[in-house]
Coordinates of C-alpha atoms and ligand atoms in Angstrom, one line a residue:
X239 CA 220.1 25.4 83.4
X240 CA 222.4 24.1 81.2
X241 CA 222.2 20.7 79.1
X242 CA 225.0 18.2 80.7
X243 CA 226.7 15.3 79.3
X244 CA 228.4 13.2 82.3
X245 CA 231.5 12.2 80.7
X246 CA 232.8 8.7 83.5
X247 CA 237.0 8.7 83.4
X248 CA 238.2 5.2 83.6
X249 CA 241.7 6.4 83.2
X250 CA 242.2 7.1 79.6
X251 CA 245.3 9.7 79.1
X252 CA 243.3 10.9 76.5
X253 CA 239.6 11.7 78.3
X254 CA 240.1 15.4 78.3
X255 CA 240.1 15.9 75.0
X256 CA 236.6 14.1 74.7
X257 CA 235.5 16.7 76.8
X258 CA 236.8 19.4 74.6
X259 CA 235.1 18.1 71.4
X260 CA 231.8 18.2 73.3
X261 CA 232.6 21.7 74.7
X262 CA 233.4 22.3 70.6
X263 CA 230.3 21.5 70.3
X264 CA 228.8 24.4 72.8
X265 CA 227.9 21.7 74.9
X266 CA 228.5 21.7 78.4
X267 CA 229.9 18.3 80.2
X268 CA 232.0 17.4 82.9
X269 CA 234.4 14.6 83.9
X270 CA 234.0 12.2 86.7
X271 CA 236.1 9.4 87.9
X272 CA 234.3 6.3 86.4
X273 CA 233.4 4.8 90.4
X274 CA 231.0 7.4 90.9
X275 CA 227.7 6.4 93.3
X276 CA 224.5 5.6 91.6
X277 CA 223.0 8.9 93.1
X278 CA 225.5 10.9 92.1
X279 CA 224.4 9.7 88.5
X280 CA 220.9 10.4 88.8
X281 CA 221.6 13.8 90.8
X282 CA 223.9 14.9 87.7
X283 CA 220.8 14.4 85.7
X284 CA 223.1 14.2 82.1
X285 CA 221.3 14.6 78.9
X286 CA 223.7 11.8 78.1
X287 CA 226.8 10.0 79.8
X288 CA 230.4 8.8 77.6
X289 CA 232.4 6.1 79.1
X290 CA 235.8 6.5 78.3
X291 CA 239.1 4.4 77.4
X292 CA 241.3 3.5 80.0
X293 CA 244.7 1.9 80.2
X294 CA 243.2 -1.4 81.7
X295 CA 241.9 -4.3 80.4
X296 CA 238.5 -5.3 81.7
X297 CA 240.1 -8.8 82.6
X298 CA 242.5 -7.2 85.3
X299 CA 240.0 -4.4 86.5
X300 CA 236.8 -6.0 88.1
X301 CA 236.3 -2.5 90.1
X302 CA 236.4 -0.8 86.9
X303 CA 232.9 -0.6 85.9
X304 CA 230.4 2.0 85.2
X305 CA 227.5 2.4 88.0
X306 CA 224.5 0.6 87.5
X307 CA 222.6 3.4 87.1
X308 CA 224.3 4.5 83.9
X309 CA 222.1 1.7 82.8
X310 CA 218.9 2.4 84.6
X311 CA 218.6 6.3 83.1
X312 CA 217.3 5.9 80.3
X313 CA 219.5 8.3 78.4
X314 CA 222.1 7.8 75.4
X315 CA 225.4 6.4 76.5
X316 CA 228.7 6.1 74.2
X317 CA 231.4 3.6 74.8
X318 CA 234.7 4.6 73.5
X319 CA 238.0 2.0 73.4
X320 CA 237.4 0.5 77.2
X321 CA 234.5 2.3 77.7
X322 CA 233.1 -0.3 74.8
X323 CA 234.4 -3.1 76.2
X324 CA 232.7 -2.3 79.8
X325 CA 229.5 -1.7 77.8
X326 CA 229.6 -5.2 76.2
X327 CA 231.2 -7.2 79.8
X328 CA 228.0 -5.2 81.9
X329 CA 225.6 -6.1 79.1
X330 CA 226.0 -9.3 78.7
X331 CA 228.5 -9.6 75.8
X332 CA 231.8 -11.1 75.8
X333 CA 235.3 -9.5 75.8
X334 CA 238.6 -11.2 75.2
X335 CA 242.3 -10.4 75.3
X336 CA 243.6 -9.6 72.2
X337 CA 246.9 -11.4 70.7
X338 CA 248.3 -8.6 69.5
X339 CA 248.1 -4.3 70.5
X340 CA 246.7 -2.3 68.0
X341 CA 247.4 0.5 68.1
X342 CA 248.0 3.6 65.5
X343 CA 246.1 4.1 62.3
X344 CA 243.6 2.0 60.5
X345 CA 240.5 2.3 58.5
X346 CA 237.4 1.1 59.5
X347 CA 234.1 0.1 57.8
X348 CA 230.5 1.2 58.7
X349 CA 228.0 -1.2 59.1
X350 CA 224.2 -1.2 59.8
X351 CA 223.4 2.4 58.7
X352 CA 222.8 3.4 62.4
X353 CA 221.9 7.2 63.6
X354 CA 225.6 7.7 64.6
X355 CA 227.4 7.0 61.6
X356 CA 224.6 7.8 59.1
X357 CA 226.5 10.2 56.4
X358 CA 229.7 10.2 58.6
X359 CA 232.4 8.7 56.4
X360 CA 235.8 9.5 55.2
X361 CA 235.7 7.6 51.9
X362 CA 233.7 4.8 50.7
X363 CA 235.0 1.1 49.0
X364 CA 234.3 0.2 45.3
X365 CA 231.6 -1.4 46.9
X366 CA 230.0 1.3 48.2
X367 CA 230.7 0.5 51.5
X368 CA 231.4 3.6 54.4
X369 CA 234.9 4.1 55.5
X370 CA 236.6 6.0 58.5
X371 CA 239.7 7.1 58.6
X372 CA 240.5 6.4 62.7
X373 CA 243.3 6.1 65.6
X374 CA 243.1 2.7 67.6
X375 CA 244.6 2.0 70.4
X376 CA 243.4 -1.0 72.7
X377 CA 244.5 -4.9 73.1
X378 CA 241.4 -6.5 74.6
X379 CA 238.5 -6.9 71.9
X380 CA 234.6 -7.4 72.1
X381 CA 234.4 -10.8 70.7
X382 CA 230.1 -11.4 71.5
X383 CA 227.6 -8.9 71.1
X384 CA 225.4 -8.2 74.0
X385 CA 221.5 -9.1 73.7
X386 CA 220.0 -6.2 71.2
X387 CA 222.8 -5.1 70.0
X388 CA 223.9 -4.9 65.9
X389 CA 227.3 -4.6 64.4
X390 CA 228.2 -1.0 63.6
X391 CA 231.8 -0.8 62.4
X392 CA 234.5 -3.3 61.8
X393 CA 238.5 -3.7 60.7
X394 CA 240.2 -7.1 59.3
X395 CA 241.4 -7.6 62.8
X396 CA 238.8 -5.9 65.1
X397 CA 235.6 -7.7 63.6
X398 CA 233.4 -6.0 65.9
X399 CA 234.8 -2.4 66.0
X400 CA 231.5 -0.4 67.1
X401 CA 228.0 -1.7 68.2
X402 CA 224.9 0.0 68.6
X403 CA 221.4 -0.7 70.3
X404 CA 219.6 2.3 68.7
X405 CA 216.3 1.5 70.8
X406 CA 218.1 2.4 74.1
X407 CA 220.5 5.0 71.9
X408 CA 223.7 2.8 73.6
X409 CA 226.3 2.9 70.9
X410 CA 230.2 1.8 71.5
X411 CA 233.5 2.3 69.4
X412 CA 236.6 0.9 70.1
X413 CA 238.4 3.6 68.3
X414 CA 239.0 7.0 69.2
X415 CA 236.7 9.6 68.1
X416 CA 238.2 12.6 70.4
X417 CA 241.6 12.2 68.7
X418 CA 242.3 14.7 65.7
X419 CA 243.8 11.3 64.2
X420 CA 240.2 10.0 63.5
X421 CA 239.1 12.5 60.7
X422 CA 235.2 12.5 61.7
X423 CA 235.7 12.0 65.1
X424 CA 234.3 15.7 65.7
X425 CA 231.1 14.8 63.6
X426 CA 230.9 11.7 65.7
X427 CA 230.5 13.1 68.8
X428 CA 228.5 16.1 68.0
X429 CA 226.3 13.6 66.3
X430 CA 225.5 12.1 69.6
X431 CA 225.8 14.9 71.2
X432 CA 223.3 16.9 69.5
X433 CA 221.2 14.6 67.2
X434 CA 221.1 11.5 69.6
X435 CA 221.2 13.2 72.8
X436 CA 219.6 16.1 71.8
X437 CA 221.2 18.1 74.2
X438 CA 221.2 22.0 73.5
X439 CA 224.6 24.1 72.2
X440 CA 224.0 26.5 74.8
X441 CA 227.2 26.3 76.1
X442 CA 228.4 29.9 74.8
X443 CA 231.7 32.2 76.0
X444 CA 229.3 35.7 75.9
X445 CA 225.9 33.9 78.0
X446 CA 229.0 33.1 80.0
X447 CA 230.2 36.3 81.2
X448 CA 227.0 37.1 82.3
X449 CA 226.3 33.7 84.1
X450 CA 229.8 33.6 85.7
X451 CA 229.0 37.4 86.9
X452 CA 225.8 36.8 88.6
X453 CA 226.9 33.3 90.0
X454 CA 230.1 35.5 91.5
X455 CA 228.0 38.0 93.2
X456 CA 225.7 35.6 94.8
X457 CA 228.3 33.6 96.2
X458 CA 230.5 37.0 97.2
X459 CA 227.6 39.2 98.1
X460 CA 229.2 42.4 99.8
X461 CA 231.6 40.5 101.2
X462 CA 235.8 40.9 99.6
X463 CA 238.2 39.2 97.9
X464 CA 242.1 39.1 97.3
X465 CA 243.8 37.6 94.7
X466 CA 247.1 36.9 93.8
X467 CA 247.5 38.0 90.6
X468 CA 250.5 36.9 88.6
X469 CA 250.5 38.1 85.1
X470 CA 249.7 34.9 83.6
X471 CA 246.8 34.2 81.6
X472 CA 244.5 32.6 84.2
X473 CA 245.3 34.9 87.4
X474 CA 244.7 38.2 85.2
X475 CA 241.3 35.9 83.0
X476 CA 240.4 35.2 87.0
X477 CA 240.7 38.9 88.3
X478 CA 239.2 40.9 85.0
X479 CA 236.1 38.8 85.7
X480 CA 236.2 38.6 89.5
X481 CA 236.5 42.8 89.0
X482 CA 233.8 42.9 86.3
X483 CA 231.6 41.2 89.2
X484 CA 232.0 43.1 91.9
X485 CA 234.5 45.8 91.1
X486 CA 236.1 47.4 94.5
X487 CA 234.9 44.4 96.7
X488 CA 238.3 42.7 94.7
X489 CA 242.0 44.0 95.7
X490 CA 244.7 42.1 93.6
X491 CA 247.8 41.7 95.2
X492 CA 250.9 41.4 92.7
X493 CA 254.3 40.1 94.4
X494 CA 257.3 40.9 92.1
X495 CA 259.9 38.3 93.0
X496 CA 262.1 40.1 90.8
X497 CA 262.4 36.8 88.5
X498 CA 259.8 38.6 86.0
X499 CA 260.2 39.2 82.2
X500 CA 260.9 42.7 81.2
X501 CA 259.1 45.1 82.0
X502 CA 256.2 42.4 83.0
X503 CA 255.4 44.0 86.5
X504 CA 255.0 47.6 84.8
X505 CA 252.5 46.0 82.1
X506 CA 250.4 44.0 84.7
X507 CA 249.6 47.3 86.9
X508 CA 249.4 49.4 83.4
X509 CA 246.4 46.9 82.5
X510 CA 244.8 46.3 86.2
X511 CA 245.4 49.3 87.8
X512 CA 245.3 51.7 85.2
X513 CA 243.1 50.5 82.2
X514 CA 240.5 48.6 84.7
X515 CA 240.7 50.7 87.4
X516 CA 241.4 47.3 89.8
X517 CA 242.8 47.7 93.7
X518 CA 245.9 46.2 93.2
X519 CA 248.8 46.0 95.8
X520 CA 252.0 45.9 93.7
X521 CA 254.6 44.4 96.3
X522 CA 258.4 44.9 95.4
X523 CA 260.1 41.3 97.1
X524 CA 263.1 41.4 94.6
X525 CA 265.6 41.9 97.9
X526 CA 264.4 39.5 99.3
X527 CA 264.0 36.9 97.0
X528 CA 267.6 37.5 95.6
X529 CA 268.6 37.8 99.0
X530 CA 267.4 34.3 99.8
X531 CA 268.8 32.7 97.1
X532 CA 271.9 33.8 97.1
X533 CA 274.2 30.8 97.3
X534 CA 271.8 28.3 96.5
X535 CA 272.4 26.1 93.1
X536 CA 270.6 23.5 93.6
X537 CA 267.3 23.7 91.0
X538 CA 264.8 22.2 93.2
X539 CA 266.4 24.2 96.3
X540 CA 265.7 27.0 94.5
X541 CA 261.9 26.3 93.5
X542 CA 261.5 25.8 97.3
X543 CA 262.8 29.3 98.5
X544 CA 260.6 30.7 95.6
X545 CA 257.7 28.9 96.4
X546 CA 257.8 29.4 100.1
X547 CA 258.5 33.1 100.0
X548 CA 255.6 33.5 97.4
X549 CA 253.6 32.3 100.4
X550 CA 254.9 34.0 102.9
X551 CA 254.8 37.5 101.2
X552 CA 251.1 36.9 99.7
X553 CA 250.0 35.7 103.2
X554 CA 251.7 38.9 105.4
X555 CA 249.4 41.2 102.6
X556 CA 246.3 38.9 102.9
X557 CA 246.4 39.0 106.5
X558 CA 246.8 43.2 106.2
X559 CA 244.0 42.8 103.7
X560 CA 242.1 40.6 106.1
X561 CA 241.9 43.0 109.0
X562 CA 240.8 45.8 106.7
X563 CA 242.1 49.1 105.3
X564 CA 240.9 52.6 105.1
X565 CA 237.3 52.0 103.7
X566 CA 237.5 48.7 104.0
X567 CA 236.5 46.1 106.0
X568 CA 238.4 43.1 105.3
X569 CA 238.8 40.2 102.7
X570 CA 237.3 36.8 103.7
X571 CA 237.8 35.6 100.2
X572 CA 240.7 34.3 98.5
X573 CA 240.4 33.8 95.0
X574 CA 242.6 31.5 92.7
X575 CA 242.6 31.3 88.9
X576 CA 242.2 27.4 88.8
X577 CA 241.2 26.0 85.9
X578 CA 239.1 22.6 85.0
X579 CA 242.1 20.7 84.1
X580 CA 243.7 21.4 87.5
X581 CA 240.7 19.9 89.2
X582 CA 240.4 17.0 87.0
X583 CA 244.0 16.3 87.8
X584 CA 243.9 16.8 91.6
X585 CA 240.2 14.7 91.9
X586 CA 241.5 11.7 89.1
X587 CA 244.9 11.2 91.1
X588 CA 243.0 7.9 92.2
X589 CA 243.5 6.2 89.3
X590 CA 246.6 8.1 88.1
X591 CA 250.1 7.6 88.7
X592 CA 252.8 10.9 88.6
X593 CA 256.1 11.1 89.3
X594 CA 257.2 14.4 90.7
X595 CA 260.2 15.4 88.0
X596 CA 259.8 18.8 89.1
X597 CA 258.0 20.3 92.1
X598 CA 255.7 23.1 90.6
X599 CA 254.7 26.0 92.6
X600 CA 251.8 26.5 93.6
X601 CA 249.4 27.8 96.8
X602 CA 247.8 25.1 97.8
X603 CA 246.6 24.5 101.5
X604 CA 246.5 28.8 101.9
X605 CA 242.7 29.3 102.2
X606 CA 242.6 27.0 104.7
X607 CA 245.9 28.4 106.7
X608 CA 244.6 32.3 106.4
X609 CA 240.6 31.2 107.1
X610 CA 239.6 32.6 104.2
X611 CA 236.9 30.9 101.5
X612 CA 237.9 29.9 98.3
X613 CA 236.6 31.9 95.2
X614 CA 237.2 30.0 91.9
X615 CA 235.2 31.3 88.7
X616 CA 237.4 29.6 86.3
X617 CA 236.9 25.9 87.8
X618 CA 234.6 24.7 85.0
X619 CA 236.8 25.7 82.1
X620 CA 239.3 24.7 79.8
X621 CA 242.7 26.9 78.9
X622 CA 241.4 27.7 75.6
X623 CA 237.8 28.4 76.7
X624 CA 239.8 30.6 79.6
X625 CA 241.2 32.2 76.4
X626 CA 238.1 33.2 75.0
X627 CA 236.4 34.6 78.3
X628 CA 239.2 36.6 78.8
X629 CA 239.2 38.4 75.3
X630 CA 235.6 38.9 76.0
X631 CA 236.6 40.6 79.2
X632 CA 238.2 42.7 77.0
X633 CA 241.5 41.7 78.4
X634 CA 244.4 42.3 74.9
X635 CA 245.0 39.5 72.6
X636 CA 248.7 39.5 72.8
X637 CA 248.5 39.4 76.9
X638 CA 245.4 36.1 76.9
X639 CA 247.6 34.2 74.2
X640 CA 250.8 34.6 75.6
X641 CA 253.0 31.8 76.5
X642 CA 252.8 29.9 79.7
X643 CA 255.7 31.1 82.1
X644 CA 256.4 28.8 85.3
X645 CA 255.8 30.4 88.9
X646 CA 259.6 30.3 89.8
X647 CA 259.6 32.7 86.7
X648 CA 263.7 33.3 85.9
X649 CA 264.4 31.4 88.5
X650 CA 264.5 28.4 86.7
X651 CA 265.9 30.0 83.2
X652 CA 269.3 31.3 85.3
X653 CA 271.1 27.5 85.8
X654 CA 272.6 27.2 88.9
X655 CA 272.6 30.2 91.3
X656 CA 270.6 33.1 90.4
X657 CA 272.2 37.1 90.5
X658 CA 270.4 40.4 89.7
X659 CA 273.4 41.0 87.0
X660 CA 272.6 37.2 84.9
X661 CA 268.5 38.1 85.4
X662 CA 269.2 41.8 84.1
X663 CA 271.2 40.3 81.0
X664 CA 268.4 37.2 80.5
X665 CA 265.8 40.0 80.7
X666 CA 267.0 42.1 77.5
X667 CA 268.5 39.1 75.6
X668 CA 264.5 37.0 76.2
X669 CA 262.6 40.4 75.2
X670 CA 264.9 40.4 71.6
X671 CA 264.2 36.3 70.7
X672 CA 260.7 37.1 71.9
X673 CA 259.9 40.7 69.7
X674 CA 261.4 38.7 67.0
X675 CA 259.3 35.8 67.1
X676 CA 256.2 38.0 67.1
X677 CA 257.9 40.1 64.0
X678 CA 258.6 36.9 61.3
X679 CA 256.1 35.5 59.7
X680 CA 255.7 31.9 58.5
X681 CA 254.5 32.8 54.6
X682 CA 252.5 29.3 54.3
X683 CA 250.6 30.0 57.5
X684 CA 250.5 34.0 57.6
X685 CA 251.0 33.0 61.2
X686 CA 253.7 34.5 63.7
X687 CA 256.3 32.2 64.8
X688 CA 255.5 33.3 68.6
X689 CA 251.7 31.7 67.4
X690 CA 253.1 28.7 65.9
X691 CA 255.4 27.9 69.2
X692 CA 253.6 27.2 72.3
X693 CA 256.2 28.0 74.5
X694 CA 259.5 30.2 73.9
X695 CA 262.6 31.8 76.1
X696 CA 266.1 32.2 77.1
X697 CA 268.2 30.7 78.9
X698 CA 271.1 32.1 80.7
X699 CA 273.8 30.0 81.3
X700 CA 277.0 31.1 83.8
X701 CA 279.5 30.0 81.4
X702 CA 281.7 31.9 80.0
X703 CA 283.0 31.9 76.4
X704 CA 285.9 33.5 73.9
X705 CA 284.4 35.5 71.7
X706 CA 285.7 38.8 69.1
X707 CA 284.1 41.9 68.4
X708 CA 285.6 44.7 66.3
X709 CA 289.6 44.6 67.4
X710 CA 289.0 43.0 70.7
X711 CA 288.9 39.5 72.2
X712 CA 285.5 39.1 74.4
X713 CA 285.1 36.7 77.3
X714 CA 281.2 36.7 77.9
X715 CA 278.3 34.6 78.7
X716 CA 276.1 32.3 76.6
X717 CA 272.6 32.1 76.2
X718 CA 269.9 29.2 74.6
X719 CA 267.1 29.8 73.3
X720 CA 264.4 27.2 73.5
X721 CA 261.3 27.0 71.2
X722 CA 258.8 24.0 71.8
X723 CA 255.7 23.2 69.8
X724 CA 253.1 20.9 71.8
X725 CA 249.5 20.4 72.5
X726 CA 249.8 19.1 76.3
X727 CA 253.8 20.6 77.2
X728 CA 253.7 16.4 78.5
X729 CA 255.5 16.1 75.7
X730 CA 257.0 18.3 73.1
X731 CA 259.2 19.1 69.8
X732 CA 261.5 21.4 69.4
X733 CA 260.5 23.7 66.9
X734 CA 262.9 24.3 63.8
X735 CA 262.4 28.0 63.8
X736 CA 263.5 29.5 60.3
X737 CA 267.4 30.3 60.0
X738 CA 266.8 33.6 58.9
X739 CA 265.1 34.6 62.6
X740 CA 267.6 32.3 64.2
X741 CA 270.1 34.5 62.6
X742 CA 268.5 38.2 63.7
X743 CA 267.8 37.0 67.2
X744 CA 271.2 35.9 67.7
X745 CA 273.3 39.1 65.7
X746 CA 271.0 41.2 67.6
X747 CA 271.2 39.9 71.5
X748 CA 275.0 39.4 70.8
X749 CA 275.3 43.2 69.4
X750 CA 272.8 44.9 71.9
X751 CA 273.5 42.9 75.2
X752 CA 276.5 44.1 76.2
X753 CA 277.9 40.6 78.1
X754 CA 276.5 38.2 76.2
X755 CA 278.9 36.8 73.5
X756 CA 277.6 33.6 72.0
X757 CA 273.6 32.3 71.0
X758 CA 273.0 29.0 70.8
X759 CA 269.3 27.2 69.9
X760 CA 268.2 23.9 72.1
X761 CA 267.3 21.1 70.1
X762 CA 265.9 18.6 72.7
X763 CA 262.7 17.1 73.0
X764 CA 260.6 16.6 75.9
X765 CA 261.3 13.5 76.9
X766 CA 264.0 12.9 77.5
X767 CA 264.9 16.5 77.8
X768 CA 262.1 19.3 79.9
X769 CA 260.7 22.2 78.5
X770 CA 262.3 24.3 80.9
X771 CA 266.2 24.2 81.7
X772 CA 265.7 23.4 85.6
Ligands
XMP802 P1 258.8 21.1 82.0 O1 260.1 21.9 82.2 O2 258.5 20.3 83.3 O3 257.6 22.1 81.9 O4 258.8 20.3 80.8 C1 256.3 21.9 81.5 C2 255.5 23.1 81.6 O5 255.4 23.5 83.0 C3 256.0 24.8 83.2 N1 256.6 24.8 84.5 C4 256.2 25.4 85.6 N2 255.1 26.1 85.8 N3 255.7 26.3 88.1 C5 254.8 26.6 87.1 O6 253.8 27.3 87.3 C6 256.8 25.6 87.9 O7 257.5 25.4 88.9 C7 257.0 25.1 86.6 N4 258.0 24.3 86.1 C8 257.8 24.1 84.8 C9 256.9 25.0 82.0 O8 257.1 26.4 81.8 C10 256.2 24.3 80.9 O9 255.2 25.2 80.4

């Protein structure tokens, strides 16, 4: 049994990434929404529980309060941004609107010598006082100590920036230690983490293999599984260790809408099928897919067809796989490669607002449409920590750190209507930008430029443009390239690749693509602009 830190979400955009520094810290620790019963609280048994920021102001939100018996456990709890200012309202402090947002940089001075900031500083003052270097964003302000608690930090315009009642182990900041804006926000959490919590960093990727493994064949038993494996990082991370489990019980089925990058569909059944020895159903729907879209320009149109006929093609070979085949005696598992922050997002949608900009594919509602149970090894874990398991699987580096590539696959890199011809020619023209972005280096970084983008690809669009080439006068498509750099892909840069790969990419898709006359690089941001084209 694991050590667990309950980490309560009171609608922070930023609460994820508190839960990453504790994982950093091999801790293990889960999110909840911050409305949680009492008994769920005492059944989670934490080690210690984190209350984080939230977009609210504890004036407006009367319902947004941690449960009573966050107070009643008798463990370590840390308040961070709101989370500090429900700490003070429940405790009998006072919080007040602030004046005036701050929000951004600032530097903040230690007080109190407590446990949490003791040796933690960035700098100190000619006085000798402790400074941090930290990100704030909040209006409202605690402007009262509650009963037993001392000063712990402070700004010019925040006077009581952290507290602390180091009897009970409570301490609060109204900064933002999980931000890599606030230097020693690492050290501060794994300070109370480890020190003041005293939890144990046993929270490690090889004990996990072997955890995940047993945990897999308990719940599977001799039972079998299908899963739809799709090339991407957490479908293959999902079906290495499913395999690893419970080896034969597992049949992968692989639908090739044809949309795929080159060669993609010949490397996923070199890897599964023939380095891991996996069942895996490879399932040629490029007919039909093209077939289906013919005609059809419209880019959420299109994500429909794709979406529905991933459906209905996976669920015609479950339903084969269901009855049973030669030596086997039918799936009643379906497995899916969902990771923690897909839970976290589908569970926290209470206190979170989206807009649909795009409708994303995905299979949600099949288990219960096919009557199959749902198998999900990956649930607990982050897309780095995904990462990591799946390169202790023994899955290859370059396939685990590749670049995310949407469901609809080409079908939203081909603007407007989508033909074998433009999805041949994106193919070749992708796999150049790409084997060029793995072959320049940055010299300050020794890093690849296909590292030090998150996401990268081509863009076919059914233009057509003047172009000459030796004697003769061309009249060809154009291509983009797009190159983003973020953390989140809510938001991200465009990257400014160096000229000299700009310049090889594009003299060698225009020179080796035969139909493709003209190169042009994307300079949009997300927002305003997508990550993807469509
Ligand atoms: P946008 O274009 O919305 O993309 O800025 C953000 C990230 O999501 C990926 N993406 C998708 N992934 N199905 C997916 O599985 C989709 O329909 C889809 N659309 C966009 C995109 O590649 C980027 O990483």
């Amino acid at each position: 049994m694991h050590d667990k830190i309950l980490i309560l979400d009171f609608g922070s955009q930023v609460t994820q990434l508190i839960a990453r520094r504790v994982r950093e810290a091999h801790v293990y620790c889960e999110i909840h929404p911050n409305d949680v019963s009492d008994a769920f609280v005492r059944e989670f048994a934490p080690k210690a529980i984190i209350l984080s920021g939230s977009h609210a102001s504890t004036y407006e939100a009367e319902d947004l309060r941690a449960p009573q018996a966050v107070w009643d456990l008798g463990v370590p709890v840390l308040g961070i941004c709101y989370g500090m200012q429900t700490m003070a309202a429940q405790l009998g402090g006072a919080v007040e609107g602030g004046k005036t947002r701050e929000f951004g940089y600032a530097e903040v001075r230690a007080h109190g010598h407590t446990r949490l900031l003791d040796g933690i500083q960035d700098f100190a003052t000619a006085e000798g006082h402790g400074m941090l270097k930290v990100w704030m964003s909040h209006g409202d302000k605690v402007t009262a100590l509650p009963p037993g608690f001392k000063l712990m930090a402070s700004t010019p315009s925040c006077p009581i920036a952290g507290m602390a009642d180091e009897a009970r182990g409570y301490y609060a900041v109204q900064f933002h230690p999980e931000v890599t804006h606030t230097v020693q926000g690492r050290a501060l959490l794994e300070r109370f983490v480890l020190q003041i919590a005293g939890a144990k960093p046993d929270w490690v990727m090889r004990d996990h293999v072997e955890e995940a493994v047993a945990r897999i064949r308990e719940q599977v038993g001799d039972e079998e599984v299908i899963l739809g494996l799709s090339g991407g990082v957490d479908s293959s991370v999902a079906a290495a260790l499913i395999h690893r489990a419970i080896g034969e019980q597992l049949t992968c089925v692989f639908v090739d809408h044809g949309l795929l990058r080159l060669n993609e569909g010949d490397m996923v059944m070199d890897m599964f099928a023939g380095k891991l020895h996996a069942r895996v159903i490879r399932v040629d729907a490029s007919e039909l897919f093209l077939g289906e879209l013919a005609g059809v320009s419209d880019p959420e149109a299109k994500r429909k067809i794709i979406g529905r006929l991933f459906v209905d093609v996976f669920k015609a070979e479950a339903a084969k796989l269901k009855a049973g085949t030669e030596g086997h005696k039918g799936a009643t598992f379906l497995a899916q490669g969902t990771i923690y922050p897909d839970v976290i997002e589908s569970g926290g949608a209470k206190t979170k607002k989206a807009t649909t900009i795009k409708s994303h594919h995905n299979v949600g509602g099949l288990p219960e449409q096919l009557g199959l149970k749902l198998l999900e090894p990956l649930r607990d874990l982050f897309k780095d920590e995904v990462r990591e398991l799946g390169v202790a699987l023994g899955l290859p580096h370059d396939m685990v750190y590749r670049h995310p590539f949407p469901g609809p696959g080409l079908g939203v890199r081909i603007l407007g209507e989508v033909k074998k011809e433009y999805a041949d020619l994106l193919r070749r023209a992708d796999a150049i930008f790409i084997e060029e972005l793995r072959n320049f280096r940055d010299e300050a970084s020794g890093k690849t430029w296909y590292d030090l983008t998150s996401q990268a690809f081509t863009v076919f669009l059914p233009v057509k443009s003047v172009g000459v080439m030796g004697d003769g006068r061309t009249y060809d498509y154009v291509v983009a390239l797009r190159a983003v750099q973020t953390s989140d892909f809510m938001t991200a840069d465009w990257a400014e690749l160096p000229y000299a790969l700009l310049k090889k990419v594009s003299g060698r898709i225009i020179n080796e693509v035969r139909g493709i006359n003209r190169v042009t690089y994307d300079v949009s941001s997300k927002p305003p602009a997508t990550i993807e084209w469509e």
